[in-house]
Short mmCIF file of C-alpha atoms (C1' of nucleotides) in Angstrom, two decimals:
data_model
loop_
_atom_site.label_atom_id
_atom_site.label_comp_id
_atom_site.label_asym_id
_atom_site.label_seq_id
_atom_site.Cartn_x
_atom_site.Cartn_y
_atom_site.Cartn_z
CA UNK A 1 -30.15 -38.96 38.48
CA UNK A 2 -28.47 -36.94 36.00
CA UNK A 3 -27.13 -40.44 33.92
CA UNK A 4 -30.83 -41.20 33.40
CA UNK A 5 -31.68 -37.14 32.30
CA UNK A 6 -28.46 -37.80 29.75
CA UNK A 7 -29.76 -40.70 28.11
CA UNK A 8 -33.45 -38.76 27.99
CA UNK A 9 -31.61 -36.20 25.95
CA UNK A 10 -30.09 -38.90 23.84
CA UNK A 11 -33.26 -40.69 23.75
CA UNK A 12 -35.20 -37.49 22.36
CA UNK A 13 -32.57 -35.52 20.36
CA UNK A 14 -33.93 -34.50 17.10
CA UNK A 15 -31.18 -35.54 14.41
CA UNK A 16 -30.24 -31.86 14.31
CA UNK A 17 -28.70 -30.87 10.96
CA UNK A 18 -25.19 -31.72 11.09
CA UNK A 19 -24.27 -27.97 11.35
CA UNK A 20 -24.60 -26.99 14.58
CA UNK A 21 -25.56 -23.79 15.44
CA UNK A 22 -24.28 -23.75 18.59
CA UNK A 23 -20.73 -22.73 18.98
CA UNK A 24 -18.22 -24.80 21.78
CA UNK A 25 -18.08 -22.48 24.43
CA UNK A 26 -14.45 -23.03 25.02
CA UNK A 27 -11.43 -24.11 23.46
CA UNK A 28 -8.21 -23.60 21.70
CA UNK A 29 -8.38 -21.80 18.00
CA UNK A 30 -6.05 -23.10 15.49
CA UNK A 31 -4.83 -22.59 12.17
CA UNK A 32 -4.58 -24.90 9.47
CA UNK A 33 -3.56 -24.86 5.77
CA UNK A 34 -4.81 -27.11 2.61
CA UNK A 35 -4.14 -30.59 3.08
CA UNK A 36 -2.41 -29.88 6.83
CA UNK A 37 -3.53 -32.87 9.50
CA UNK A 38 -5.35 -32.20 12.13
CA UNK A 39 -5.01 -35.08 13.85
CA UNK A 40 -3.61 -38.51 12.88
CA UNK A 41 -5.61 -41.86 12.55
CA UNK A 42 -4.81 -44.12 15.64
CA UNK A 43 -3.85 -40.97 17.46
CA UNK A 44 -5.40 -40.69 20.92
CA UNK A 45 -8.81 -38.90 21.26
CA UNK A 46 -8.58 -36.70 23.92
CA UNK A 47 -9.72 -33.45 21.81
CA UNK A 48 -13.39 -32.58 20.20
CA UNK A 49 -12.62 -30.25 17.35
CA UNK A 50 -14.98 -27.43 15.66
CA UNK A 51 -15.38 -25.96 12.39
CA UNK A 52 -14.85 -22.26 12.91
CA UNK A 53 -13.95 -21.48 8.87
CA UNK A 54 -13.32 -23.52 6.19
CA UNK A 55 -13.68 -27.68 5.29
CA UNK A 56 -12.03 -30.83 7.16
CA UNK A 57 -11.88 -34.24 5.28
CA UNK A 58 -11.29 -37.95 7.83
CA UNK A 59 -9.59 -40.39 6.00
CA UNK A 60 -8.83 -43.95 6.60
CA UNK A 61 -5.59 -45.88 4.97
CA UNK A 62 -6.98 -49.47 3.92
CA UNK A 63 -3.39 -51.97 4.10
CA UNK A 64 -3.11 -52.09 0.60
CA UNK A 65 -2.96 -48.07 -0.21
CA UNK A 66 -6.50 -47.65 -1.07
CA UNK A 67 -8.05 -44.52 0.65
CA UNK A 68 -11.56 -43.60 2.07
CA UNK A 69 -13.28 -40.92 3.26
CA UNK A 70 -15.10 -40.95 6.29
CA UNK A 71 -17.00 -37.70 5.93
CA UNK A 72 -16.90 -34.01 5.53
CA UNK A 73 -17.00 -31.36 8.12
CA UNK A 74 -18.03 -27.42 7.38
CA UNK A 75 -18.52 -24.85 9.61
CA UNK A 76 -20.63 -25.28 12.76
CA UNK A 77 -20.01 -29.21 12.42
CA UNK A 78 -18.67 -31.50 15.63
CA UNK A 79 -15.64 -33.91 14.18
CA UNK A 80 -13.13 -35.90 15.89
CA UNK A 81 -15.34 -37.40 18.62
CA UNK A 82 -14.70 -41.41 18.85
CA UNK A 83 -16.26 -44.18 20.00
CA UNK A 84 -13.16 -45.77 21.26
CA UNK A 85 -9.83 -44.28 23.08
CA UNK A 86 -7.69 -43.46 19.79
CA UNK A 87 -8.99 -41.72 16.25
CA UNK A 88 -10.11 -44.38 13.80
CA UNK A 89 -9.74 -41.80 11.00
CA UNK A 90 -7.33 -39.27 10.47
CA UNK A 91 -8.27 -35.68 10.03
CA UNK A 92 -7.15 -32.96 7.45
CA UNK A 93 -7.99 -29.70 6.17
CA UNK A 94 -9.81 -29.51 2.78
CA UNK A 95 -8.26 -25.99 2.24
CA UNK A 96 -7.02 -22.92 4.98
CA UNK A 97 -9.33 -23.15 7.97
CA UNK A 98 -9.73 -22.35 11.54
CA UNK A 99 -10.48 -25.42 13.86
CA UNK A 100 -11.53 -25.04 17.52
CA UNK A 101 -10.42 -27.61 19.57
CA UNK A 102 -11.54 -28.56 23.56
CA UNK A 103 -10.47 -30.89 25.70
CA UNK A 104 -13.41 -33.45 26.52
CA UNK A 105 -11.64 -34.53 29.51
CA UNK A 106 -11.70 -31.16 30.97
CA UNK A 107 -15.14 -30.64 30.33
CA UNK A 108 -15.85 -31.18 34.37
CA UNK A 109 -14.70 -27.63 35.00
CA UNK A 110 -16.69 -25.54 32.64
CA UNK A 111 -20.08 -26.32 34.53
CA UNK A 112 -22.80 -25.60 33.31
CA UNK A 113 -21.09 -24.92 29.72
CA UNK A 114 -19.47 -28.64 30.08
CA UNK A 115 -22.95 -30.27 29.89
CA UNK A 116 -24.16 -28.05 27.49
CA UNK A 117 -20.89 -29.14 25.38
CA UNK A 118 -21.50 -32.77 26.37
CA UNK A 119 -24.96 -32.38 24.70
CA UNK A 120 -23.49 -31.06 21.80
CA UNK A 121 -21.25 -34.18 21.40
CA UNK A 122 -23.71 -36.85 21.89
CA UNK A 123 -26.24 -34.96 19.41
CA UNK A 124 -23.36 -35.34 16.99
CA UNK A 125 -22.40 -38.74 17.73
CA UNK A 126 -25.84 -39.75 16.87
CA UNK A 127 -25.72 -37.49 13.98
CA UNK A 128 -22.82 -39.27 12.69
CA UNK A 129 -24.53 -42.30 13.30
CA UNK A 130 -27.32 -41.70 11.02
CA UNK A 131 -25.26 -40.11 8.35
CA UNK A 132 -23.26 -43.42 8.36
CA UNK A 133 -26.10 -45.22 8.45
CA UNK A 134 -27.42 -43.61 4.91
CA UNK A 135 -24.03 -43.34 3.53
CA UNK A 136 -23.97 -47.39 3.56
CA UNK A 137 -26.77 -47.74 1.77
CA UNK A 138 -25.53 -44.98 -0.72
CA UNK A 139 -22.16 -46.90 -1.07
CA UNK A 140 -24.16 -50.29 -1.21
CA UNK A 141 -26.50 -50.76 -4.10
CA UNK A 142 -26.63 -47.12 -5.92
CA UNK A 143 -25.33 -46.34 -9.63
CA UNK A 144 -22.31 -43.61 -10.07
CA UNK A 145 -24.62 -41.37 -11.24
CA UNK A 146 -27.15 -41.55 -8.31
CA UNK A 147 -24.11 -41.00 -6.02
CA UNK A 148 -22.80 -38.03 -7.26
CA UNK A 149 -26.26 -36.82 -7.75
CA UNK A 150 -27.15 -37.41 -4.08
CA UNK A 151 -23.68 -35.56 -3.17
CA UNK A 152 -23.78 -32.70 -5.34
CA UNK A 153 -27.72 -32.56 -3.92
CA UNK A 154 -26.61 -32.78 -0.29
CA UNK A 155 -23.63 -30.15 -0.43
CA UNK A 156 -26.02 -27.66 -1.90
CA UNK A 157 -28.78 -27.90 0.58
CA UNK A 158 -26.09 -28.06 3.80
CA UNK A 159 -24.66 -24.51 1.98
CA UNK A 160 -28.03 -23.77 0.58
CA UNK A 161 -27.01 -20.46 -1.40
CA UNK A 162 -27.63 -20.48 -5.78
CA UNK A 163 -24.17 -21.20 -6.57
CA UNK A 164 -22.14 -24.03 -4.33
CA UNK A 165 -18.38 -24.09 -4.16
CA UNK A 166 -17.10 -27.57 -3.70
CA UNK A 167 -14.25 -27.11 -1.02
CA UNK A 168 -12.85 -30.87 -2.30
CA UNK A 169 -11.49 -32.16 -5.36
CA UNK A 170 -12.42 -35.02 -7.38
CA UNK A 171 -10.33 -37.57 -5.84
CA UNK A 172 -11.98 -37.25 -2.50
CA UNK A 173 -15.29 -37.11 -3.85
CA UNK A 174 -14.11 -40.18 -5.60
CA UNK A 175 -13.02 -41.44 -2.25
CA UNK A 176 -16.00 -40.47 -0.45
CA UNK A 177 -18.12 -42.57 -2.93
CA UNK A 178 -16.32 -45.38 -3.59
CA UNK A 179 -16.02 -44.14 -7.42
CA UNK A 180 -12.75 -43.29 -9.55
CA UNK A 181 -12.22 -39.57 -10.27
CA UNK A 182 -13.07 -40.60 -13.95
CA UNK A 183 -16.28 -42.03 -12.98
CA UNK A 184 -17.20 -38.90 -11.21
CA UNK A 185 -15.82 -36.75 -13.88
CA UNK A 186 -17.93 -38.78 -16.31
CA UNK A 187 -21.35 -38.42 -14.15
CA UNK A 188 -20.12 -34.29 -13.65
CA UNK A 189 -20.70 -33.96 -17.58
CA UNK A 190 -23.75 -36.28 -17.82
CA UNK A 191 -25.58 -34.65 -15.20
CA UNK A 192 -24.73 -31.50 -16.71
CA UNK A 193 -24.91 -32.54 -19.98
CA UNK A 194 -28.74 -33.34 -18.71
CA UNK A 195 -29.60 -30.53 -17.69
CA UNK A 196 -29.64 -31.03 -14.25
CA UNK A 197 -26.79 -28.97 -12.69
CA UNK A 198 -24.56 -26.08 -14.17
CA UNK A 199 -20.69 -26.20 -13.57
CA UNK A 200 -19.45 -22.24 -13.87
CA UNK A 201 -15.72 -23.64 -12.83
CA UNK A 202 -15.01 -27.10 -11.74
CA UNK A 203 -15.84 -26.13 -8.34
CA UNK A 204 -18.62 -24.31 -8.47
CA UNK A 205 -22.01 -25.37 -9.61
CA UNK A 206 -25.75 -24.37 -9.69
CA UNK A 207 -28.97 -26.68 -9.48
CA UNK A 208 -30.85 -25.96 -12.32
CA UNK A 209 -33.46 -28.85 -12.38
CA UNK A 210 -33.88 -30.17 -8.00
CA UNK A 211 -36.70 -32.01 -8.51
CA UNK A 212 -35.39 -34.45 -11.42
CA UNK A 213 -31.70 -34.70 -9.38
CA UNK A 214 -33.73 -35.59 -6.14
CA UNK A 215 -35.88 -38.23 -7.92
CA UNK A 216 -32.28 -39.48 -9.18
CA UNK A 217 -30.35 -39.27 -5.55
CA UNK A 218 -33.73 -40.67 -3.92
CA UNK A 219 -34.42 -43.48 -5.82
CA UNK B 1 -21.04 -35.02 38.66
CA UNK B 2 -22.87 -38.28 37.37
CA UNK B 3 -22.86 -36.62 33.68
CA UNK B 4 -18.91 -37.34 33.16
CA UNK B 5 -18.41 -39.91 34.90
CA UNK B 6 -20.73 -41.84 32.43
CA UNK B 7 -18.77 -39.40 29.77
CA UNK B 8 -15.47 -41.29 30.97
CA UNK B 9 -16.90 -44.32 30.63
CA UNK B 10 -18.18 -43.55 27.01
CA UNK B 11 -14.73 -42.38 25.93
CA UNK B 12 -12.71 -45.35 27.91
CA UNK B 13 -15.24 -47.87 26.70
CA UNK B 14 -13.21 -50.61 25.25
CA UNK B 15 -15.07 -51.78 21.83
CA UNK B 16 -15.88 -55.31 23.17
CA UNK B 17 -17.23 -57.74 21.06
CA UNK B 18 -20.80 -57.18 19.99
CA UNK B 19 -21.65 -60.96 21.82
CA UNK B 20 -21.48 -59.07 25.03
CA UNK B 21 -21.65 -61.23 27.91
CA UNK B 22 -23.50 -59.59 29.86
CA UNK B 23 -26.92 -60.37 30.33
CA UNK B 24 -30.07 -57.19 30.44
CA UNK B 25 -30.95 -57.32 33.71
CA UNK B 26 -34.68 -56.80 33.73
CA UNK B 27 -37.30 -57.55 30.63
CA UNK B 28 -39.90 -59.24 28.79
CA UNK B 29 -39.27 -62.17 26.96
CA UNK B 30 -40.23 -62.63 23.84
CA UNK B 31 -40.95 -65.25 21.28
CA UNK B 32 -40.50 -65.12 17.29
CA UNK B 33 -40.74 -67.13 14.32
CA UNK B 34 -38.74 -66.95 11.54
CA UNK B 35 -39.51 -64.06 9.25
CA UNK B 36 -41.53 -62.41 11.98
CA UNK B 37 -41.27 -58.76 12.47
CA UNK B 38 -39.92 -57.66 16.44
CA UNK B 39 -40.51 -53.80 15.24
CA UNK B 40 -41.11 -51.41 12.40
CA UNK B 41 -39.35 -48.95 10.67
CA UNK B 42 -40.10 -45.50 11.58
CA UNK B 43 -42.03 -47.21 14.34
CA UNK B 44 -41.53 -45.04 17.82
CA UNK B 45 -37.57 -46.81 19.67
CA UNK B 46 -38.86 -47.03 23.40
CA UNK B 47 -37.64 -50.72 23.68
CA UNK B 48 -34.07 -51.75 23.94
CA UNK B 49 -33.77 -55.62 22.62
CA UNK B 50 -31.32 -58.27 23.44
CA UNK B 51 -31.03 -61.82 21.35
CA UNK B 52 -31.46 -64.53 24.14
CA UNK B 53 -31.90 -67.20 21.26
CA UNK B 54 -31.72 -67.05 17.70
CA UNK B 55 -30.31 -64.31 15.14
CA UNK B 56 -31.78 -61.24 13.83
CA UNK B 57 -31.49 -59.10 10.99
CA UNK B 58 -32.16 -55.10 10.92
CA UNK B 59 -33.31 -54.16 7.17
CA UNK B 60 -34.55 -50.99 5.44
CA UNK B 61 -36.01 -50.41 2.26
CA UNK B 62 -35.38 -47.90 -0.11
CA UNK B 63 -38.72 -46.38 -2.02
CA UNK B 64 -37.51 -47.91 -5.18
CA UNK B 65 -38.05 -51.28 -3.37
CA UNK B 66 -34.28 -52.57 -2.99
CA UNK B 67 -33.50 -53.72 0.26
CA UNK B 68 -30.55 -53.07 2.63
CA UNK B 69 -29.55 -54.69 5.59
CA UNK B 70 -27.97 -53.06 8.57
CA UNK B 71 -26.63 -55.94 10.58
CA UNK B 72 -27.00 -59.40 11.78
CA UNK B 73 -27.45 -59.76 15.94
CA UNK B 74 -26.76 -62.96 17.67
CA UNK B 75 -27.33 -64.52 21.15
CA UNK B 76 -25.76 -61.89 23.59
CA UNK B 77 -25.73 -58.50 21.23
CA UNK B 78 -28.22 -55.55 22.20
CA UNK B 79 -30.24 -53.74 18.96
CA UNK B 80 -33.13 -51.99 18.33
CA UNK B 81 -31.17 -48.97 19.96
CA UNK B 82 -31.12 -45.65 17.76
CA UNK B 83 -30.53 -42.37 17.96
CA UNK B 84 -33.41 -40.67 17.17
CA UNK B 85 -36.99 -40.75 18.42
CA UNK B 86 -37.83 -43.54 15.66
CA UNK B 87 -36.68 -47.04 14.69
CA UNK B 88 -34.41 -46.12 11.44
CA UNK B 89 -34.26 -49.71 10.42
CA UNK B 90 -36.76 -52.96 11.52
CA UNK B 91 -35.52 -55.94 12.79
CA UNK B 92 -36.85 -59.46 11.84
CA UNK B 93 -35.83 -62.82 13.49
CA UNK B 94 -34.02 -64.72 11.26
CA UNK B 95 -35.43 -67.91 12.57
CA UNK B 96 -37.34 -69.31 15.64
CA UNK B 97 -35.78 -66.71 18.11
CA UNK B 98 -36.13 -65.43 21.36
CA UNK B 99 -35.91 -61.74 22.58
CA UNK B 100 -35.52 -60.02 25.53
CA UNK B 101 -36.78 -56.18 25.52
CA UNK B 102 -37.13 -53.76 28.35
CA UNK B 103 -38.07 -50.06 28.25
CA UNK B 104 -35.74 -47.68 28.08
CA UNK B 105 -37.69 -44.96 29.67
CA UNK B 106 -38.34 -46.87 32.91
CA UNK B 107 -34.62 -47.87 33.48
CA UNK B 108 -34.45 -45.38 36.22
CA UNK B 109 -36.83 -47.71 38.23
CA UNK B 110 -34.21 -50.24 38.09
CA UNK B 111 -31.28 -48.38 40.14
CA UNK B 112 -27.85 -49.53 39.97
CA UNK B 113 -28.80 -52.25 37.38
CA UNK B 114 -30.45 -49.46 35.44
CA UNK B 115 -26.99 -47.83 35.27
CA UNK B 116 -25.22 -50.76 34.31
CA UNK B 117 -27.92 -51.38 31.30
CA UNK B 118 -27.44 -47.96 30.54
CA UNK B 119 -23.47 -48.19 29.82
CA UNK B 120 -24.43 -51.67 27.99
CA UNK B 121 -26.68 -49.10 25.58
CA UNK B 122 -23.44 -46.87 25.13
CA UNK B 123 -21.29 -49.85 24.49
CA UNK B 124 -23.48 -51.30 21.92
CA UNK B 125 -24.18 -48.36 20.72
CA UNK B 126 -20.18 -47.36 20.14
CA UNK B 127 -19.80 -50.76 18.60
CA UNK B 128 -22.61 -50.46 15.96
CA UNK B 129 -20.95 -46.96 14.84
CA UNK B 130 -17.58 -49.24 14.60
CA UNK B 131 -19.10 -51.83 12.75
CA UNK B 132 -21.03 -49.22 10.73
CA UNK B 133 -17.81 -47.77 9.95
CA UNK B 134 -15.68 -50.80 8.98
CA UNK B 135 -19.03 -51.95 6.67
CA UNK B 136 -18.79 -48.75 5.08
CA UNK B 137 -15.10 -49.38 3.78
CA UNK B 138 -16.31 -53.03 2.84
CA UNK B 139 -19.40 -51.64 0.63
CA UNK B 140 -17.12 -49.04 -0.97
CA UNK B 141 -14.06 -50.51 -2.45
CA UNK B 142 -14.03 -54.03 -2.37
CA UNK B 143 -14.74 -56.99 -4.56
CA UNK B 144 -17.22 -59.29 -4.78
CA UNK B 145 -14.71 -62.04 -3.48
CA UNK B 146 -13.18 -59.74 -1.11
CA UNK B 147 -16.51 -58.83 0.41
CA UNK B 148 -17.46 -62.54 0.68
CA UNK B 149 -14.67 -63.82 2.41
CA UNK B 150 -14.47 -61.13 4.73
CA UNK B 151 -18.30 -61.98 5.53
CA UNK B 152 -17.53 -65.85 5.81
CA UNK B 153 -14.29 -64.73 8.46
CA UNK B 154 -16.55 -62.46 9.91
CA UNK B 155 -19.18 -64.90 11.09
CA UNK B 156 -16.68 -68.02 11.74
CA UNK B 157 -15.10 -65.51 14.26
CA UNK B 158 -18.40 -64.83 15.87
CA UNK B 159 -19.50 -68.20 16.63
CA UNK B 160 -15.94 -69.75 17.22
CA UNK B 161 -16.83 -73.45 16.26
CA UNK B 162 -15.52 -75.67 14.17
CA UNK B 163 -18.75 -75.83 11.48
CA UNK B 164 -20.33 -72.29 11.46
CA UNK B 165 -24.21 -72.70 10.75
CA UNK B 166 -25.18 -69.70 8.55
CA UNK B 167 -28.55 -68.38 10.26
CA UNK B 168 -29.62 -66.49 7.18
CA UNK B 169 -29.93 -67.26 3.31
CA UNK B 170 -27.67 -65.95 0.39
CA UNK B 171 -30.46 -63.15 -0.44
CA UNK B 172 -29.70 -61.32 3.15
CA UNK B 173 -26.68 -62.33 2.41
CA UNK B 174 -26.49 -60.29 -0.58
CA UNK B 175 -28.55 -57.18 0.65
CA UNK B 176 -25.65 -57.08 4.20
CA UNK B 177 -22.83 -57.04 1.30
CA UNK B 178 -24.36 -54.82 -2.01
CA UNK B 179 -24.53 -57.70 -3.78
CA UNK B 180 -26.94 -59.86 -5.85
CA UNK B 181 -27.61 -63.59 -4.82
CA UNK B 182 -25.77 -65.13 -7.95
CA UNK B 183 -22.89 -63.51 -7.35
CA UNK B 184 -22.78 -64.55 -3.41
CA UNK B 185 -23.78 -68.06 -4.88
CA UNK B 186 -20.69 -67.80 -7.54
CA UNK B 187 -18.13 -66.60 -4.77
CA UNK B 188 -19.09 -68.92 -2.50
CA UNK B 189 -18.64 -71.97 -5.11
CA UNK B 190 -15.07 -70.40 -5.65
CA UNK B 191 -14.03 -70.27 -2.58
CA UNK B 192 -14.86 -73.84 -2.01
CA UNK B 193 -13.30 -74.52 -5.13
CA UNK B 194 -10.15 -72.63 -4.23
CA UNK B 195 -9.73 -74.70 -0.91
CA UNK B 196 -10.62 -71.97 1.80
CA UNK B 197 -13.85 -72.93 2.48
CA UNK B 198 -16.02 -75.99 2.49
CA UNK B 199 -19.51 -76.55 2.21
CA UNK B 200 -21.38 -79.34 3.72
CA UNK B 201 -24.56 -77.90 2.97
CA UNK B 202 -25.54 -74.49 1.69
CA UNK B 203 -25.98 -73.24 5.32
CA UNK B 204 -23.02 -75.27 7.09
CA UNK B 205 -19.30 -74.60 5.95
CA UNK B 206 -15.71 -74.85 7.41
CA UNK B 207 -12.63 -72.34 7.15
CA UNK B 208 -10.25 -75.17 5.37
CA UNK B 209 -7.41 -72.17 4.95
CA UNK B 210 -7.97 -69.07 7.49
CA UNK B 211 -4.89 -67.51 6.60
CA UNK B 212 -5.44 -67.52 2.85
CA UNK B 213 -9.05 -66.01 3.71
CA UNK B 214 -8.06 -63.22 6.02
CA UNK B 215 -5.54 -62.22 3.38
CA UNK B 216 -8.29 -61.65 0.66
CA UNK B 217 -10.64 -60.20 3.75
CA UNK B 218 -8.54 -57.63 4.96
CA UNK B 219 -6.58 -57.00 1.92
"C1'" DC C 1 -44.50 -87.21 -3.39
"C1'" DG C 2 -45.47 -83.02 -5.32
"C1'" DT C 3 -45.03 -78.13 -4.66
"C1'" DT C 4 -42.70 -74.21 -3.29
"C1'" DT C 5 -38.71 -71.84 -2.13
"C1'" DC C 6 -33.97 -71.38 -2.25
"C1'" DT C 7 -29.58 -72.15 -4.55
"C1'" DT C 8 -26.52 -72.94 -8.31
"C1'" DT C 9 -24.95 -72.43 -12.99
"C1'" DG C 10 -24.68 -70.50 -17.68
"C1'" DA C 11 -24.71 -66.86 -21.25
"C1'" DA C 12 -25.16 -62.21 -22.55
"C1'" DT C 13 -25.03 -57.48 -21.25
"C1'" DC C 14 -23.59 -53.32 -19.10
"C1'" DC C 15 -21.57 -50.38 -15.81
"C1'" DG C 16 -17.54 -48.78 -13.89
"C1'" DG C 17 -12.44 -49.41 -13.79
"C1'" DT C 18 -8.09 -49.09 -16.13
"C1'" DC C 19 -4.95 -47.12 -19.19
"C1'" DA C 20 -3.66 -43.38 -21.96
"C1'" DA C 21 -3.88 -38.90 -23.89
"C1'" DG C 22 -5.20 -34.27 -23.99
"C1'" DG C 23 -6.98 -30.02 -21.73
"C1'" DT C 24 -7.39 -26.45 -18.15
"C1'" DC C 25 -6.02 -23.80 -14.40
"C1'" DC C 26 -2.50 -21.48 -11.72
"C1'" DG C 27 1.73 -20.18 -9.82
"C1'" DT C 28 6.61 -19.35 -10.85
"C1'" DG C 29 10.22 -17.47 -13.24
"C1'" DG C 30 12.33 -15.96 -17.42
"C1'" DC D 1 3.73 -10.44 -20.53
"C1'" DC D 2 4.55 -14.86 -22.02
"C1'" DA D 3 6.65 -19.41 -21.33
"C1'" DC D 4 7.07 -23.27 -18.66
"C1'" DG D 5 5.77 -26.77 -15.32
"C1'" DG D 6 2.86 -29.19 -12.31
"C1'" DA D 7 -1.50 -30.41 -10.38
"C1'" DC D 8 -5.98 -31.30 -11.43
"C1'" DC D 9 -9.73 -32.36 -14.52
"C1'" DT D 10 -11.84 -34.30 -18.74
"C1'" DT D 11 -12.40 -37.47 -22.46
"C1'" DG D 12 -11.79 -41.70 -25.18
"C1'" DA D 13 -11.06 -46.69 -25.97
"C1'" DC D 14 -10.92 -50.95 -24.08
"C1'" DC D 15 -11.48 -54.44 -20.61
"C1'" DG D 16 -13.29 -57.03 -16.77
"C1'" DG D 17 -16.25 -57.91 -13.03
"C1'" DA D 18 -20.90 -57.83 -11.45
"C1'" DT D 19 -25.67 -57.77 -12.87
"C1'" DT D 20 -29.34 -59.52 -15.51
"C1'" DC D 21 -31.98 -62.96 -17.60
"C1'" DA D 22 -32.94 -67.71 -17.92
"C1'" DA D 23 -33.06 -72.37 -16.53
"C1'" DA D 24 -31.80 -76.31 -14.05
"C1'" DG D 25 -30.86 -78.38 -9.57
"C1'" DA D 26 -31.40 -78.97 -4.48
"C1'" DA D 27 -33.63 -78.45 -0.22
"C1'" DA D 28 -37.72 -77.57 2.71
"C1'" DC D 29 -42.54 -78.34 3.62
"C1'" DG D 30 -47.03 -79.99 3.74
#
DNA sequence: CGTTTCTTTGAATCCGGTCAAGGTCCGTGG
DNA sequence: CCACGGACCTTGACCGGATTCAAAGAAACG
């Protein structure tokens, strides 16, 4: 029965790097410029979006103004799937990007292509999950410089080339870690200052020393 | 085709309360005492768990030996469900508990209860990535205070009585919430000094002013 | 009752936040 | 081409909240 043969799938899905390579087979392309929304947070979810070009940042408004960042979403990556029936983040472009967007309630008519696509979104779900999962124990009982070490670690291996371009300022990465853009200024020039990455600009950086940052992300 | 209607029912779930009501419909049941393990991490997930008696705690530990917990599960909730091939976390009773498992690989044996444990999966499932998410703003950008009161709300809610019996001590306490004991200990006694709560003994309190607590927890 | 474990409390320290100032980058317009 | 303005980033000084270290107190257990 094919509920059981979806749940096997679940059940077995390697946590596939966040980047999918598989591409949506259908869908709408769209547009967006720095800092435009994509979609809105308690907005219904009736659309899956893509990554086609570009970086997408989910936010959440806490009552009293403070902002944080769900996670970040580069090409290839699955993003606006929710648990519930409305977004519990909103979404927005980190700079000019290209977002394709289906329809998950019209999957039913793409066949073969629909389960394929409904694959894709549980393997992210789960994905998302697990990236939660570590993120709370990043946010929990880690130093600032341990965060920012694990970030500036994980953004280099999910673009993997020598130099990385950071497609986010330092307020979001603030954001993102529960830090102040001071603090994260502050570790920048420390781990720098160390030895252990090389800033060119502001956003961009090289790894000079991955062994001693891992051992200080990993911890 | 069976694949979206389950999809429908993933996407229309409503996030009910962890406690659900429902019961697993098929299963072993299992015995524990407190501290005792129910399963390993990076043990292989093939078992689906639901508390019958008791309270459980899923915890992780980081290689430089700190400690994280993932949640607390009470009579009702389903755990011990993840993603990938492997237990992420392990799960401990809390105290004398009692656990009903059931393989998830032979739920097709089980027909139309089968399905309906397999939506129960989804739900929980949903709701842990909810709770995950909320946690997640908790850990990042909250105080010590904030954190605790939120925790003491939290678990009032849960069990709905009058006097709340706390199930585990201030050192899971402190590992759920990114913080050390003393400073549980030292919100706790302010609290109670500050009239919202009250302490009859260090596991038994009342909500003396609920309004005055949710303000500081969801502030 | 004595021992062990858990909890509370106190004092000192330190990390990260806050406030404030200065610097850099970039686009616009004189 | 340079001047100006604004957004973003860095740096410094100070402060406060949470951790750490230490010890006393309370509860659980045999």
């Amino acid at each position: 029965m094919t509920t059981q043969r979806l749940n096997l799938d679940i059940a077995t899905a390697t946590p596939a790097p966040i980047g999918a390579t598989d591409w949506i087979p259908a869908g709408v392309r769209m547009q967006y410029a720095a800092g435009e929304e994509i979609y809105a947070q308690e907005e219904e979810a009736d659309l899956v979006y893509q990554v086609a070009r570009g970086a997408v940042r989910t936010t959440r408004l806490t009552s009293d103004g403070r902002r944080h960042i769900g996670d970040f979403y580069y090409p290839g990556d699955l993003f606006g799937v929710e648990a519930g029936p409305e977004h519990r983040y909103s979404a927005e472009a980190l700079g000019d990007c290209e977002i394709i967007a289906v329809k998950r309630t019209a999957l039913k008519h793409y066949g073969a292509d629909g389960e394929r696509l409904e694959r894709m979104i549980w393997s992210a779900t789960a994905e998302h999950l697990v990236r939660t999962q570590d993120h709370l124990m990043l946010l929990g009982r880690r130093t600032a410089c341990e965060k920012v070490a694990r970030f500036l670690l994980d953004i280099a291996e999910r673009f993997g080339g020598e130099i990385t371009t950071l497609p986010m300022g330092r307020q979001d990465i603030g954001d993102y870690l529960g830090l102040t853009i001071e603090t994260v200024s502050r570790m920048l020039t420390q781990l720098q200052g160390d030895g252990l990455v090389e800033f060119r600009t502001c956003r961009q950086f090289r790894v000079l020393r991955r062994a001693a940052l891992a051992r200080l992300a990993e911890s």
